[in-house]
Amino acid sequence: MNSPAADRARYDRATAHLDAPLALVDLDAFDANADDLVRRAGGKPVRVASKSVRCRVLLERVLARPGFAGIMSYTLGESIWLARSGFQDVLLAYPSADRAGFAELAGDPKLAGAVTVMVDDVAQLELIDRARDGGAQEIRVCLELDTALHLFGGKVRVGARRSPLREPAQLAELARAVSARPGFRVVGLMGYEGHVAGVGDSLAGRPLRSRMIRLMQGAARKELAARRAEAVRAVRAVVPDLEFVNGGGTGSVQQTAAEDAVTEIAAGSGLYVPRLFDNYTSFSGRPAALFAQPVVRRPGVGVVTVLGGGYPASGAPGADRLPVPYLPQGLRYDPQEGAGEVQTPLLGSPADDLLIGDRVWFRHAKAGELCERFEELHLVQGDRLTATAPTYRGEGRTFL
């Protein structure tokens, strides 16, 4: 693995003919991260979370590698677009109210065979039926299990507020309702344990909190493994030919893969390795997706100002949602200004070595959200720019 200084030199050489701002994906790091996900999955296929990639060229690249199978999408419009682009196994990870999309899905046998939609409420089935507009194709359905950890008799909840289906009996009841309703078929079960997969357990300078997170995650994994196994048994009693049970995320690949009830793993952020995935004891990856901002001012000693850079990530607001200055190492935000919409001052001794027009390379806090800011990704191998690939935005697609 190269040193950060060597990586900076490579990226600068590969993109020297381009003007910043620009976004880059290091294909060597991307491929190495893909190999690590497959290794951690222990033989179970990895379904790629498209919202963490948002570039069809890179989705095609990773799905061509052994160990990867299928896409986990984030909107129905995206699901249909990907299916029409040739992706044959698309699992929509979130319920939708896209009536036009459901009419299109129900009216096209190719789409209906390629896309599976998420359901956790009979009302969602009713919405789909009202939207069919005469389309009679059978809709493939996945049920979602609530994975949150409940403590102190349910008074404390740890985990995302997603599905209302927590108990195995609730999932079995909905499976029966779907099976009894013409035009629908249950094919899968999903559970995303974001409080394990998406929360780092090794926070720099916070050993006590890190230990508490590890204790919580250990308890959550144990509770969920037992409840998920029961839920799968309950649903299989209704739907014996269930095709898949999806679980996990980048931060929990090996733990979720160890569950016999799970047949496939979801992961996506681990391909780019944004800054939120630096704080895990169970794995480490190589930063693969970066963006560069040009130095446009030198306000004083130890200070440079770059153009733009205020690209916060979704989630609860906080410093951890900001991009981080990455190369050259040692730069930091001015606490009075932070990451700005049009300009961003950066402090630190490395600023004195930067000239007008030089670049500062940043890492985004999250993975695919970077692609909402750029129309293309410059793909680098070694110190060569080998290709340029459009992001979803570059193809005129902004699904959310």
Short mmCIF file of C-alpha atoms in Angstrom, two decimals:
data_model
loop_
_atom_site.label_atom_id
_atom_site.label_comp_id
_atom_site.label_asym_id
_atom_site.label_seq_id
_atom_site.Cartn_x
_atom_site.Cartn_y
_atom_site.Cartn_z
CA MET A 1 0.00 0.00 0.00
CA ASN A 2 1.30 3.46 -0.91
CA SER A 3 1.95 6.18 1.64
CA PRO A 4 -0.48 9.12 1.70
CA ALA A 5 2.20 11.35 0.18
CA ALA A 6 2.74 8.87 -2.66
CA ASP A 7 -1.02 8.64 -3.24
CA ARG A 8 -1.27 12.41 -3.42
CA ALA A 9 1.52 12.52 -5.99
CA ARG A 10 -0.20 9.81 -8.06
CA TYR A 11 -3.56 11.54 -8.01
CA ASP A 12 -2.03 14.90 -8.89
CA ARG A 13 -0.11 13.38 -11.84
CA ALA A 14 -3.10 11.42 -13.13
CA THR A 15 -5.37 14.47 -13.15
CA ALA A 16 -2.84 17.23 -13.87
CA HIS A 17 -4.57 18.10 -17.16
CA LEU A 18 -7.96 18.54 -15.48
CA ASP A 19 -9.36 21.51 -13.62
CA ALA A 20 -10.63 21.04 -10.09
CA PRO A 21 -13.12 20.63 -8.50
CA LEU A 22 -13.16 17.00 -9.60
CA ALA A 23 -13.94 13.57 -8.18
CA LEU A 24 -11.74 10.50 -8.47
CA VAL A 25 -11.99 6.78 -7.80
CA ASP A 26 -8.77 4.85 -7.25
CA LEU A 27 -9.53 1.56 -9.02
CA ASP A 28 -6.74 -0.33 -7.28
CA ALA A 29 -8.23 0.60 -3.91
CA PHE A 30 -11.79 -0.05 -5.16
CA ASP A 31 -10.86 -3.55 -6.34
CA ALA A 32 -8.94 -4.32 -3.14
CA ASN A 33 -11.95 -3.25 -1.08
CA ALA A 34 -14.21 -5.45 -3.22
CA ASP A 35 -11.93 -8.43 -2.57
CA ASP A 36 -12.05 -7.73 1.16
CA LEU A 37 -15.86 -7.68 1.19
CA VAL A 38 -15.94 -11.05 -0.58
CA ARG A 39 -13.40 -12.49 1.84
CA ARG A 40 -15.41 -11.32 4.83
CA ALA A 41 -18.65 -12.68 3.36
CA GLY A 42 -17.20 -16.19 3.61
CA GLY A 43 -18.75 -17.61 0.47
CA LYS A 44 -22.12 -15.89 0.65
CA PRO A 45 -22.89 -13.54 -2.26
CA VAL A 46 -22.62 -9.80 -1.71
CA ARG A 47 -25.49 -7.70 -3.05
CA VAL A 48 -24.20 -4.22 -3.96
CA ALA A 49 -25.98 -1.23 -2.39
CA SER A 50 -26.29 1.12 -5.35
CA LYS A 51 -26.87 4.25 -3.26
CA SER A 52 -23.29 3.86 -2.04
CA VAL A 53 -21.90 3.74 -5.60
CA ARG A 54 -24.25 5.78 -7.89
CA CYS A 55 -22.25 5.07 -11.03
CA ARG A 56 -23.37 2.40 -13.51
CA VAL A 57 -19.85 1.78 -14.80
CA LEU A 58 -18.62 0.93 -11.31
CA LEU A 59 -21.71 -1.15 -10.54
CA GLU A 60 -20.96 -3.19 -13.66
CA ARG A 61 -17.30 -3.47 -12.65
CA VAL A 62 -17.99 -4.86 -9.19
CA LEU A 63 -20.78 -7.19 -10.32
CA ALA A 64 -18.40 -8.73 -12.85
CA ARG A 65 -16.21 -9.90 -9.95
CA PRO A 66 -16.73 -13.33 -8.35
CA GLY A 67 -18.61 -13.13 -5.07
CA PHE A 68 -21.00 -10.33 -6.03
CA ALA A 69 -24.59 -10.87 -7.19
CA GLY A 70 -27.45 -8.43 -7.54
CA ILE A 71 -28.14 -4.81 -6.63
CA MET A 72 -29.86 -3.27 -3.65
CA SER A 73 -31.45 -0.07 -4.95
CA TYR A 74 -32.95 2.89 -3.11
CA THR A 75 -35.90 4.17 -5.20
CA LEU A 76 -38.35 2.51 -7.55
CA GLY A 77 -37.40 4.89 -10.36
CA GLU A 78 -33.77 3.89 -9.98
CA SER A 79 -34.73 0.21 -9.84
CA ILE A 80 -36.61 0.43 -13.14
CA TRP A 81 -33.82 2.42 -14.78
CA LEU A 82 -31.21 -0.14 -13.70
CA ALA A 83 -33.38 -3.05 -14.85
CA ARG A 84 -33.88 -1.43 -18.25
CA SER A 85 -30.10 -0.94 -18.40
CA GLY A 86 -29.55 -4.69 -18.15
CA PHE A 87 -29.20 -5.34 -14.41
CA GLN A 88 -31.29 -8.45 -13.86
CA ASP A 89 -31.64 -8.72 -10.08
CA VAL A 90 -32.61 -5.48 -8.34
CA LEU A 91 -33.91 -5.45 -4.77
CA LEU A 92 -35.54 -2.17 -3.76
CA ALA A 93 -34.52 -1.72 -0.12
CA TYR A 94 -37.20 0.82 0.85
CA PRO A 95 -40.98 1.00 0.41
CA SER A 96 -42.17 3.31 -2.36
CA ALA A 97 -45.21 5.48 -3.12
CA ASP A 98 -44.23 5.94 -6.79
CA ARG A 99 -47.55 5.18 -8.48
CA ALA A 100 -46.27 5.77 -12.01
CA GLY A 101 -43.35 3.46 -11.27
CA PHE A 102 -45.62 0.71 -10.00
CA ALA A 103 -47.83 1.03 -13.10
CA GLU A 104 -44.73 0.63 -15.27
CA LEU A 105 -43.53 -2.34 -13.23
CA ALA A 106 -46.90 -4.11 -13.28
CA GLY A 107 -47.22 -3.64 -17.04
CA ASP A 108 -43.86 -5.04 -18.14
CA PRO A 109 -42.96 -8.72 -17.64
CA LYS A 110 -39.21 -8.10 -17.98
CA LEU A 111 -39.24 -5.41 -15.30
CA ALA A 112 -41.52 -7.40 -13.01
CA GLY A 113 -39.11 -10.33 -13.20
CA ALA A 114 -36.04 -8.22 -12.45
CA VAL A 115 -37.24 -5.95 -9.63
CA THR A 116 -38.27 -6.93 -6.11
CA VAL A 117 -40.05 -4.31 -3.99
CA MET A 118 -40.01 -3.83 -0.22
CA VAL A 119 -43.19 -4.20 1.83
CA ASP A 120 -43.85 -4.03 5.56
CA ASP A 121 -47.55 -3.08 5.58
CA VAL A 122 -50.70 -4.27 3.79
CA ALA A 123 -51.40 -0.62 2.95
CA GLN A 124 -48.39 -0.69 0.63
CA LEU A 125 -49.92 -3.60 -1.29
CA GLU A 126 -53.14 -1.62 -1.61
CA LEU A 127 -51.23 1.36 -3.00
CA ILE A 128 -49.54 -0.86 -5.59
CA ASP A 129 -52.87 -2.38 -6.64
CA ARG A 130 -54.43 1.07 -7.06
CA ALA A 131 -51.43 2.13 -9.17
CA ARG A 132 -51.41 -0.86 -11.54
CA ASP A 133 -53.38 0.94 -14.26
CA GLY A 134 -54.35 -2.38 -15.82
CA GLY A 135 -50.94 -3.98 -15.42
CA ALA A 136 -51.35 -7.60 -14.38
CA GLN A 137 -47.76 -8.71 -13.86
CA GLU A 138 -46.98 -10.45 -10.58
CA ILE A 139 -45.02 -8.19 -8.24
CA ARG A 140 -42.07 -9.73 -6.41
CA VAL A 141 -42.13 -8.76 -2.73
CA CYS A 142 -39.51 -8.71 0.03
CA LEU A 143 -40.54 -8.34 3.68
CA GLU A 144 -38.42 -6.27 6.06
CA LEU A 145 -37.59 -7.26 9.62
CA ASP A 146 -37.05 -4.55 12.24
CA THR A 147 -33.55 -5.25 13.56
CA ALA A 148 -33.40 -2.66 16.37
CA LEU A 149 -32.24 -3.71 19.81
CA HIS A 150 -34.79 -3.09 22.57
CA LEU A 151 -33.49 -2.68 26.11
CA PHE A 152 -35.17 -2.34 29.50
CA GLY A 153 -38.42 -3.84 28.35
CA GLY A 154 -38.56 -1.78 25.18
CA LYS A 155 -38.05 1.57 26.90
CA VAL A 156 -34.75 2.07 25.08
CA ARG A 157 -34.41 1.45 21.35
CA VAL A 158 -31.05 1.20 19.57
CA GLY A 159 -31.28 1.14 15.78
CA ALA A 160 -32.94 2.82 12.84
CA ARG A 161 -36.71 3.26 12.74
CA ARG A 162 -37.53 1.23 9.68
CA SER A 163 -40.00 -1.67 9.52
CA PRO A 164 -42.84 -2.09 12.05
CA LEU A 165 -42.42 -5.87 11.71
CA ARG A 166 -40.40 -6.97 14.71
CA GLU A 167 -41.73 -10.35 15.78
CA PRO A 168 -41.61 -13.52 13.65
CA ALA A 169 -45.38 -13.90 13.93
CA GLN A 170 -45.87 -10.44 12.41
CA LEU A 171 -43.75 -11.34 9.40
CA ALA A 172 -45.56 -14.64 8.95
CA GLU A 173 -48.91 -12.84 9.11
CA LEU A 174 -47.87 -10.39 6.38
CA ALA A 175 -46.42 -13.23 4.30
CA ARG A 176 -49.83 -14.92 4.45
CA ALA A 177 -51.55 -11.67 3.46
CA VAL A 178 -49.26 -11.22 0.47
CA SER A 179 -49.64 -14.86 -0.60
CA ALA A 180 -53.43 -14.60 -0.41
CA ARG A 181 -53.49 -11.47 -2.56
CA PRO A 182 -53.54 -12.05 -6.36
CA GLY A 183 -50.68 -10.40 -8.22
CA PHE A 184 -48.03 -10.61 -5.49
CA ARG A 185 -45.43 -13.17 -4.43
CA VAL A 186 -43.09 -13.16 -1.42
CA VAL A 187 -39.57 -13.98 -2.57
CA GLY A 188 -37.32 -12.56 0.15
CA LEU A 189 -36.74 -11.31 3.66
CA MET A 190 -34.41 -8.46 4.60
CA GLY A 191 -33.04 -7.00 7.82
CA TYR A 192 -30.52 -4.16 7.99
CA GLU A 193 -28.76 -3.88 11.34
CA GLY A 194 -27.50 -0.33 10.88
CA HIS A 195 -26.62 0.04 14.57
CA VAL A 196 -23.99 -2.65 13.99
CA ALA A 197 -23.10 -2.31 10.31
CA GLY A 198 -23.08 1.49 10.22
CA VAL A 199 -21.64 2.51 13.60
CA GLY A 200 -17.89 2.42 14.17
CA ASP A 201 -16.71 0.80 17.39
CA SER A 202 -13.26 2.38 17.69
CA LEU A 203 -13.61 6.14 18.09
CA ALA A 204 -10.33 8.03 18.27
CA GLY A 205 -9.76 9.50 21.72
CA ARG A 206 -12.99 8.02 23.14
CA PRO A 207 -12.10 4.61 24.59
CA LEU A 208 -15.03 4.43 27.02
CA ARG A 209 -17.62 5.21 24.36
CA SER A 210 -15.95 2.75 22.00
CA ARG A 211 -16.20 0.02 24.62
CA MET A 212 -19.87 0.83 25.21
CA ILE A 213 -20.55 0.59 21.48
CA ARG A 214 -18.81 -2.78 21.29
CA LEU A 215 -20.85 -4.08 24.23
CA MET A 216 -24.07 -2.82 22.63
CA GLN A 217 -23.20 -4.34 19.28
CA GLY A 218 -22.31 -7.69 20.83
CA ALA A 219 -25.69 -7.82 22.55
CA ALA A 220 -27.46 -6.65 19.38
CA ARG A 221 -25.83 -9.32 17.22
CA LYS A 222 -26.75 -12.08 19.63
CA GLU A 223 -30.37 -10.96 20.01
CA LEU A 224 -30.85 -10.38 16.30
CA ALA A 225 -29.30 -13.67 15.19
CA ALA A 226 -31.80 -15.61 17.29
CA ARG A 227 -34.80 -13.48 16.30
CA ARG A 228 -33.85 -13.43 12.61
CA ALA A 229 -33.55 -17.23 12.56
CA GLU A 230 -37.03 -17.50 14.11
CA ALA A 231 -38.41 -14.99 11.61
CA VAL A 232 -36.97 -16.92 8.66
CA ARG A 233 -38.48 -20.16 9.97
CA ALA A 234 -41.85 -18.47 10.41
CA VAL A 235 -41.85 -17.00 6.90
CA ARG A 236 -40.59 -20.23 5.30
CA ALA A 237 -43.51 -22.04 6.93
CA VAL A 238 -45.74 -19.82 4.79
CA VAL A 239 -43.42 -19.46 1.77
CA PRO A 240 -41.29 -22.64 1.51
CA ASP A 241 -39.59 -21.47 -1.70
CA LEU A 242 -38.26 -18.20 -0.26
CA GLU A 243 -35.44 -17.17 -2.60
CA PHE A 244 -33.19 -15.09 -0.31
CA VAL A 245 -32.62 -13.69 3.16
CA ASN A 246 -30.60 -10.48 3.01
CA GLY A 247 -28.75 -8.95 5.93
CA GLY A 248 -25.83 -6.90 7.06
CA GLY A 249 -23.87 -3.99 5.70
CA THR A 250 -20.23 -3.00 5.24
CA GLY A 251 -19.47 -2.86 8.96
CA SER A 252 -20.99 -6.25 9.83
CA VAL A 253 -20.27 -8.44 6.81
CA GLN A 254 -18.48 -11.29 8.55
CA GLN A 255 -20.76 -11.35 11.59
CA THR A 256 -23.96 -11.39 9.53
CA ALA A 257 -22.55 -13.94 7.09
CA ALA A 258 -21.96 -16.29 10.04
CA GLU A 259 -25.74 -16.56 10.59
CA ASP A 260 -27.06 -19.74 8.95
CA ALA A 261 -30.42 -18.06 8.28
CA VAL A 262 -28.86 -15.35 6.08
CA THR A 263 -28.24 -16.28 2.44
CA GLU A 264 -26.71 -13.03 1.13
CA ILE A 265 -25.01 -9.90 2.42
CA ALA A 266 -25.64 -6.26 1.47
CA ALA A 267 -22.68 -3.89 1.20
CA GLY A 268 -21.70 -0.83 -0.79
CA SER A 269 -19.90 1.80 1.26
CA GLY A 270 -17.00 -0.59 1.73
CA LEU A 271 -16.10 -0.14 -1.93
CA TYR A 272 -15.38 3.59 -1.57
CA VAL A 273 -14.53 3.57 2.19
CA PRO A 274 -15.66 7.08 3.18
CA ARG A 275 -14.49 8.62 6.44
CA LEU A 276 -17.36 7.19 8.54
CA PHE A 277 -15.86 3.74 7.99
CA ASP A 278 -12.49 4.53 9.54
CA ASN A 279 -13.56 3.59 13.06
CA TYR A 280 -14.02 -0.19 13.01
CA THR A 281 -12.05 -2.90 14.76
CA SER A 282 -13.40 -5.67 12.52
CA PHE A 283 -11.96 -4.44 9.22
CA SER A 284 -10.03 -1.69 7.48
CA GLY A 285 -10.28 -0.55 3.90
CA ARG A 286 -8.51 1.77 1.50
CA PRO A 287 -10.02 5.18 0.73
CA ALA A 288 -11.03 4.85 -2.92
CA ALA A 289 -13.32 7.82 -3.63
CA LEU A 290 -11.94 11.35 -3.24
CA PHE A 291 -12.66 14.83 -4.46
CA ALA A 292 -10.22 17.68 -5.10
CA GLN A 293 -10.79 21.38 -4.52
CA PRO A 294 -8.36 24.00 -5.90
CA VAL A 295 -6.48 26.50 -3.76
CA VAL A 296 -7.72 29.96 -4.75
CA ARG A 297 -6.45 32.15 -1.89
CA ARG A 298 -3.60 32.35 0.61
CA PRO A 299 -5.00 34.65 3.34
CA GLY A 300 -1.98 34.36 5.62
CA VAL A 301 0.62 32.14 7.19
CA GLY A 302 -0.70 28.62 7.74
CA VAL A 303 -3.93 29.29 5.84
CA VAL A 304 -5.21 28.53 2.35
CA THR A 305 -8.69 28.84 0.95
CA VAL A 306 -10.11 26.30 -1.48
CA LEU A 307 -13.10 26.71 -3.74
CA GLY A 308 -16.30 25.12 -2.39
CA GLY A 309 -16.19 21.87 -0.45
CA GLY A 310 -19.27 22.24 1.76
CA TYR A 311 -20.71 18.82 0.98
CA PRO A 312 -22.29 17.56 4.22
CA ALA A 313 -23.62 14.03 4.46
CA SER A 314 -27.12 13.01 5.49
CA GLY A 315 -27.94 11.98 9.04
CA ALA A 316 -27.98 13.75 12.37
CA PRO A 317 -25.99 17.00 11.94
CA GLY A 318 -22.52 16.96 13.43
CA ALA A 319 -18.85 17.29 12.65
CA ASP A 320 -18.71 13.67 11.57
CA ARG A 321 -21.03 14.52 8.63
CA LEU A 322 -18.47 16.86 7.05
CA PRO A 323 -15.90 15.87 4.45
CA VAL A 324 -12.40 15.69 5.84
CA PRO A 325 -9.30 17.31 4.27
CA TYR A 326 -7.18 14.27 3.45
CA LEU A 327 -4.16 15.13 1.28
CA PRO A 328 -1.84 16.78 2.07
CA GLN A 329 -2.18 15.50 5.61
CA GLY A 330 -2.36 17.95 8.49
CA LEU A 331 -4.96 20.42 7.24
CA ARG A 332 -8.06 21.23 9.28
CA TYR A 333 -11.12 23.46 9.12
CA ASP A 334 -11.33 26.91 10.64
CA PRO A 335 -13.83 26.28 13.48
CA GLN A 336 -15.43 29.66 12.77
CA GLU A 337 -16.23 28.77 9.15
CA GLY A 338 -16.11 25.00 8.63
CA ALA A 339 -16.75 23.66 5.13
CA GLY A 340 -18.22 26.47 3.04
CA GLU A 341 -20.70 26.55 0.19
CA VAL A 342 -18.35 28.59 -2.05
CA GLN A 343 -15.07 28.76 -0.17
CA THR A 344 -13.41 26.80 2.62
CA PRO A 345 -10.43 28.09 4.61
CA LEU A 346 -8.03 25.38 5.76
CA LEU A 347 -5.52 25.75 8.56
CA GLY A 348 -2.24 23.98 9.28
CA SER A 349 1.44 24.07 8.42
CA PRO A 350 0.98 22.18 5.10
CA ALA A 351 -0.90 25.26 3.85
CA ASP A 352 2.39 27.11 3.53
CA ASP A 353 3.56 24.66 0.86
CA LEU A 354 0.43 25.03 -1.27
CA LEU A 355 0.33 27.46 -4.18
CA ILE A 356 -2.62 29.01 -5.99
CA GLY A 357 -4.01 26.31 -8.26
CA ASP A 358 -2.72 23.39 -6.19
CA ARG A 359 -5.23 20.81 -4.98
CA VAL A 360 -6.45 19.61 -1.64
CA TRP A 361 -7.96 16.13 -1.72
CA PHE A 362 -10.95 15.42 0.51
CA ARG A 363 -12.84 12.34 1.65
CA HIS A 364 -16.62 12.54 1.92
CA ALA A 365 -18.25 11.41 5.15
CA LYS A 366 -20.47 8.93 3.30
CA ALA A 367 -20.07 6.98 0.09
CA GLY A 368 -22.43 7.56 -2.84
CA GLU A 369 -23.59 11.02 -1.73
CA LEU A 370 -20.36 12.37 -3.22
CA CYS A 371 -21.79 11.52 -6.65
CA GLU A 372 -24.65 13.97 -6.17
CA ARG A 373 -22.04 16.75 -6.37
CA PHE A 374 -20.18 15.61 -9.49
CA GLU A 375 -21.26 14.60 -12.98
CA GLU A 376 -18.33 12.25 -13.53
CA LEU A 377 -15.77 10.15 -11.72
CA HIS A 378 -12.20 10.04 -13.01
CA LEU A 379 -10.96 6.47 -12.73
CA VAL A 380 -7.28 6.15 -11.83
CA GLN A 381 -4.99 3.13 -11.78
CA GLY A 382 -1.48 3.71 -10.53
CA ASP A 383 -0.68 7.22 -11.70
CA ARG A 384 -2.73 7.00 -14.91
CA LEU A 385 -6.22 8.21 -15.65
CA THR A 386 -7.73 5.20 -17.43
CA ALA A 387 -11.34 6.32 -17.94
CA THR A 388 -14.01 8.80 -16.97
CA ALA A 389 -17.42 7.46 -15.92
CA PRO A 390 -20.66 9.41 -15.50
CA THR A 391 -22.33 9.41 -12.12
CA TYR A 392 -26.11 9.11 -11.85
CA ARG A 393 -26.17 12.92 -11.86
CA GLY A 394 -24.02 12.95 -14.99
CA GLU A 395 -26.61 10.79 -16.70
CA GLY A 396 -29.33 13.21 -15.69
CA ARG A 397 -30.68 10.98 -12.93
CA THR A 398 -31.39 12.45 -9.50
CA PHE A 399 -33.66 9.93 -7.80
CA LEU A 400 -33.81 11.63 -4.42
#
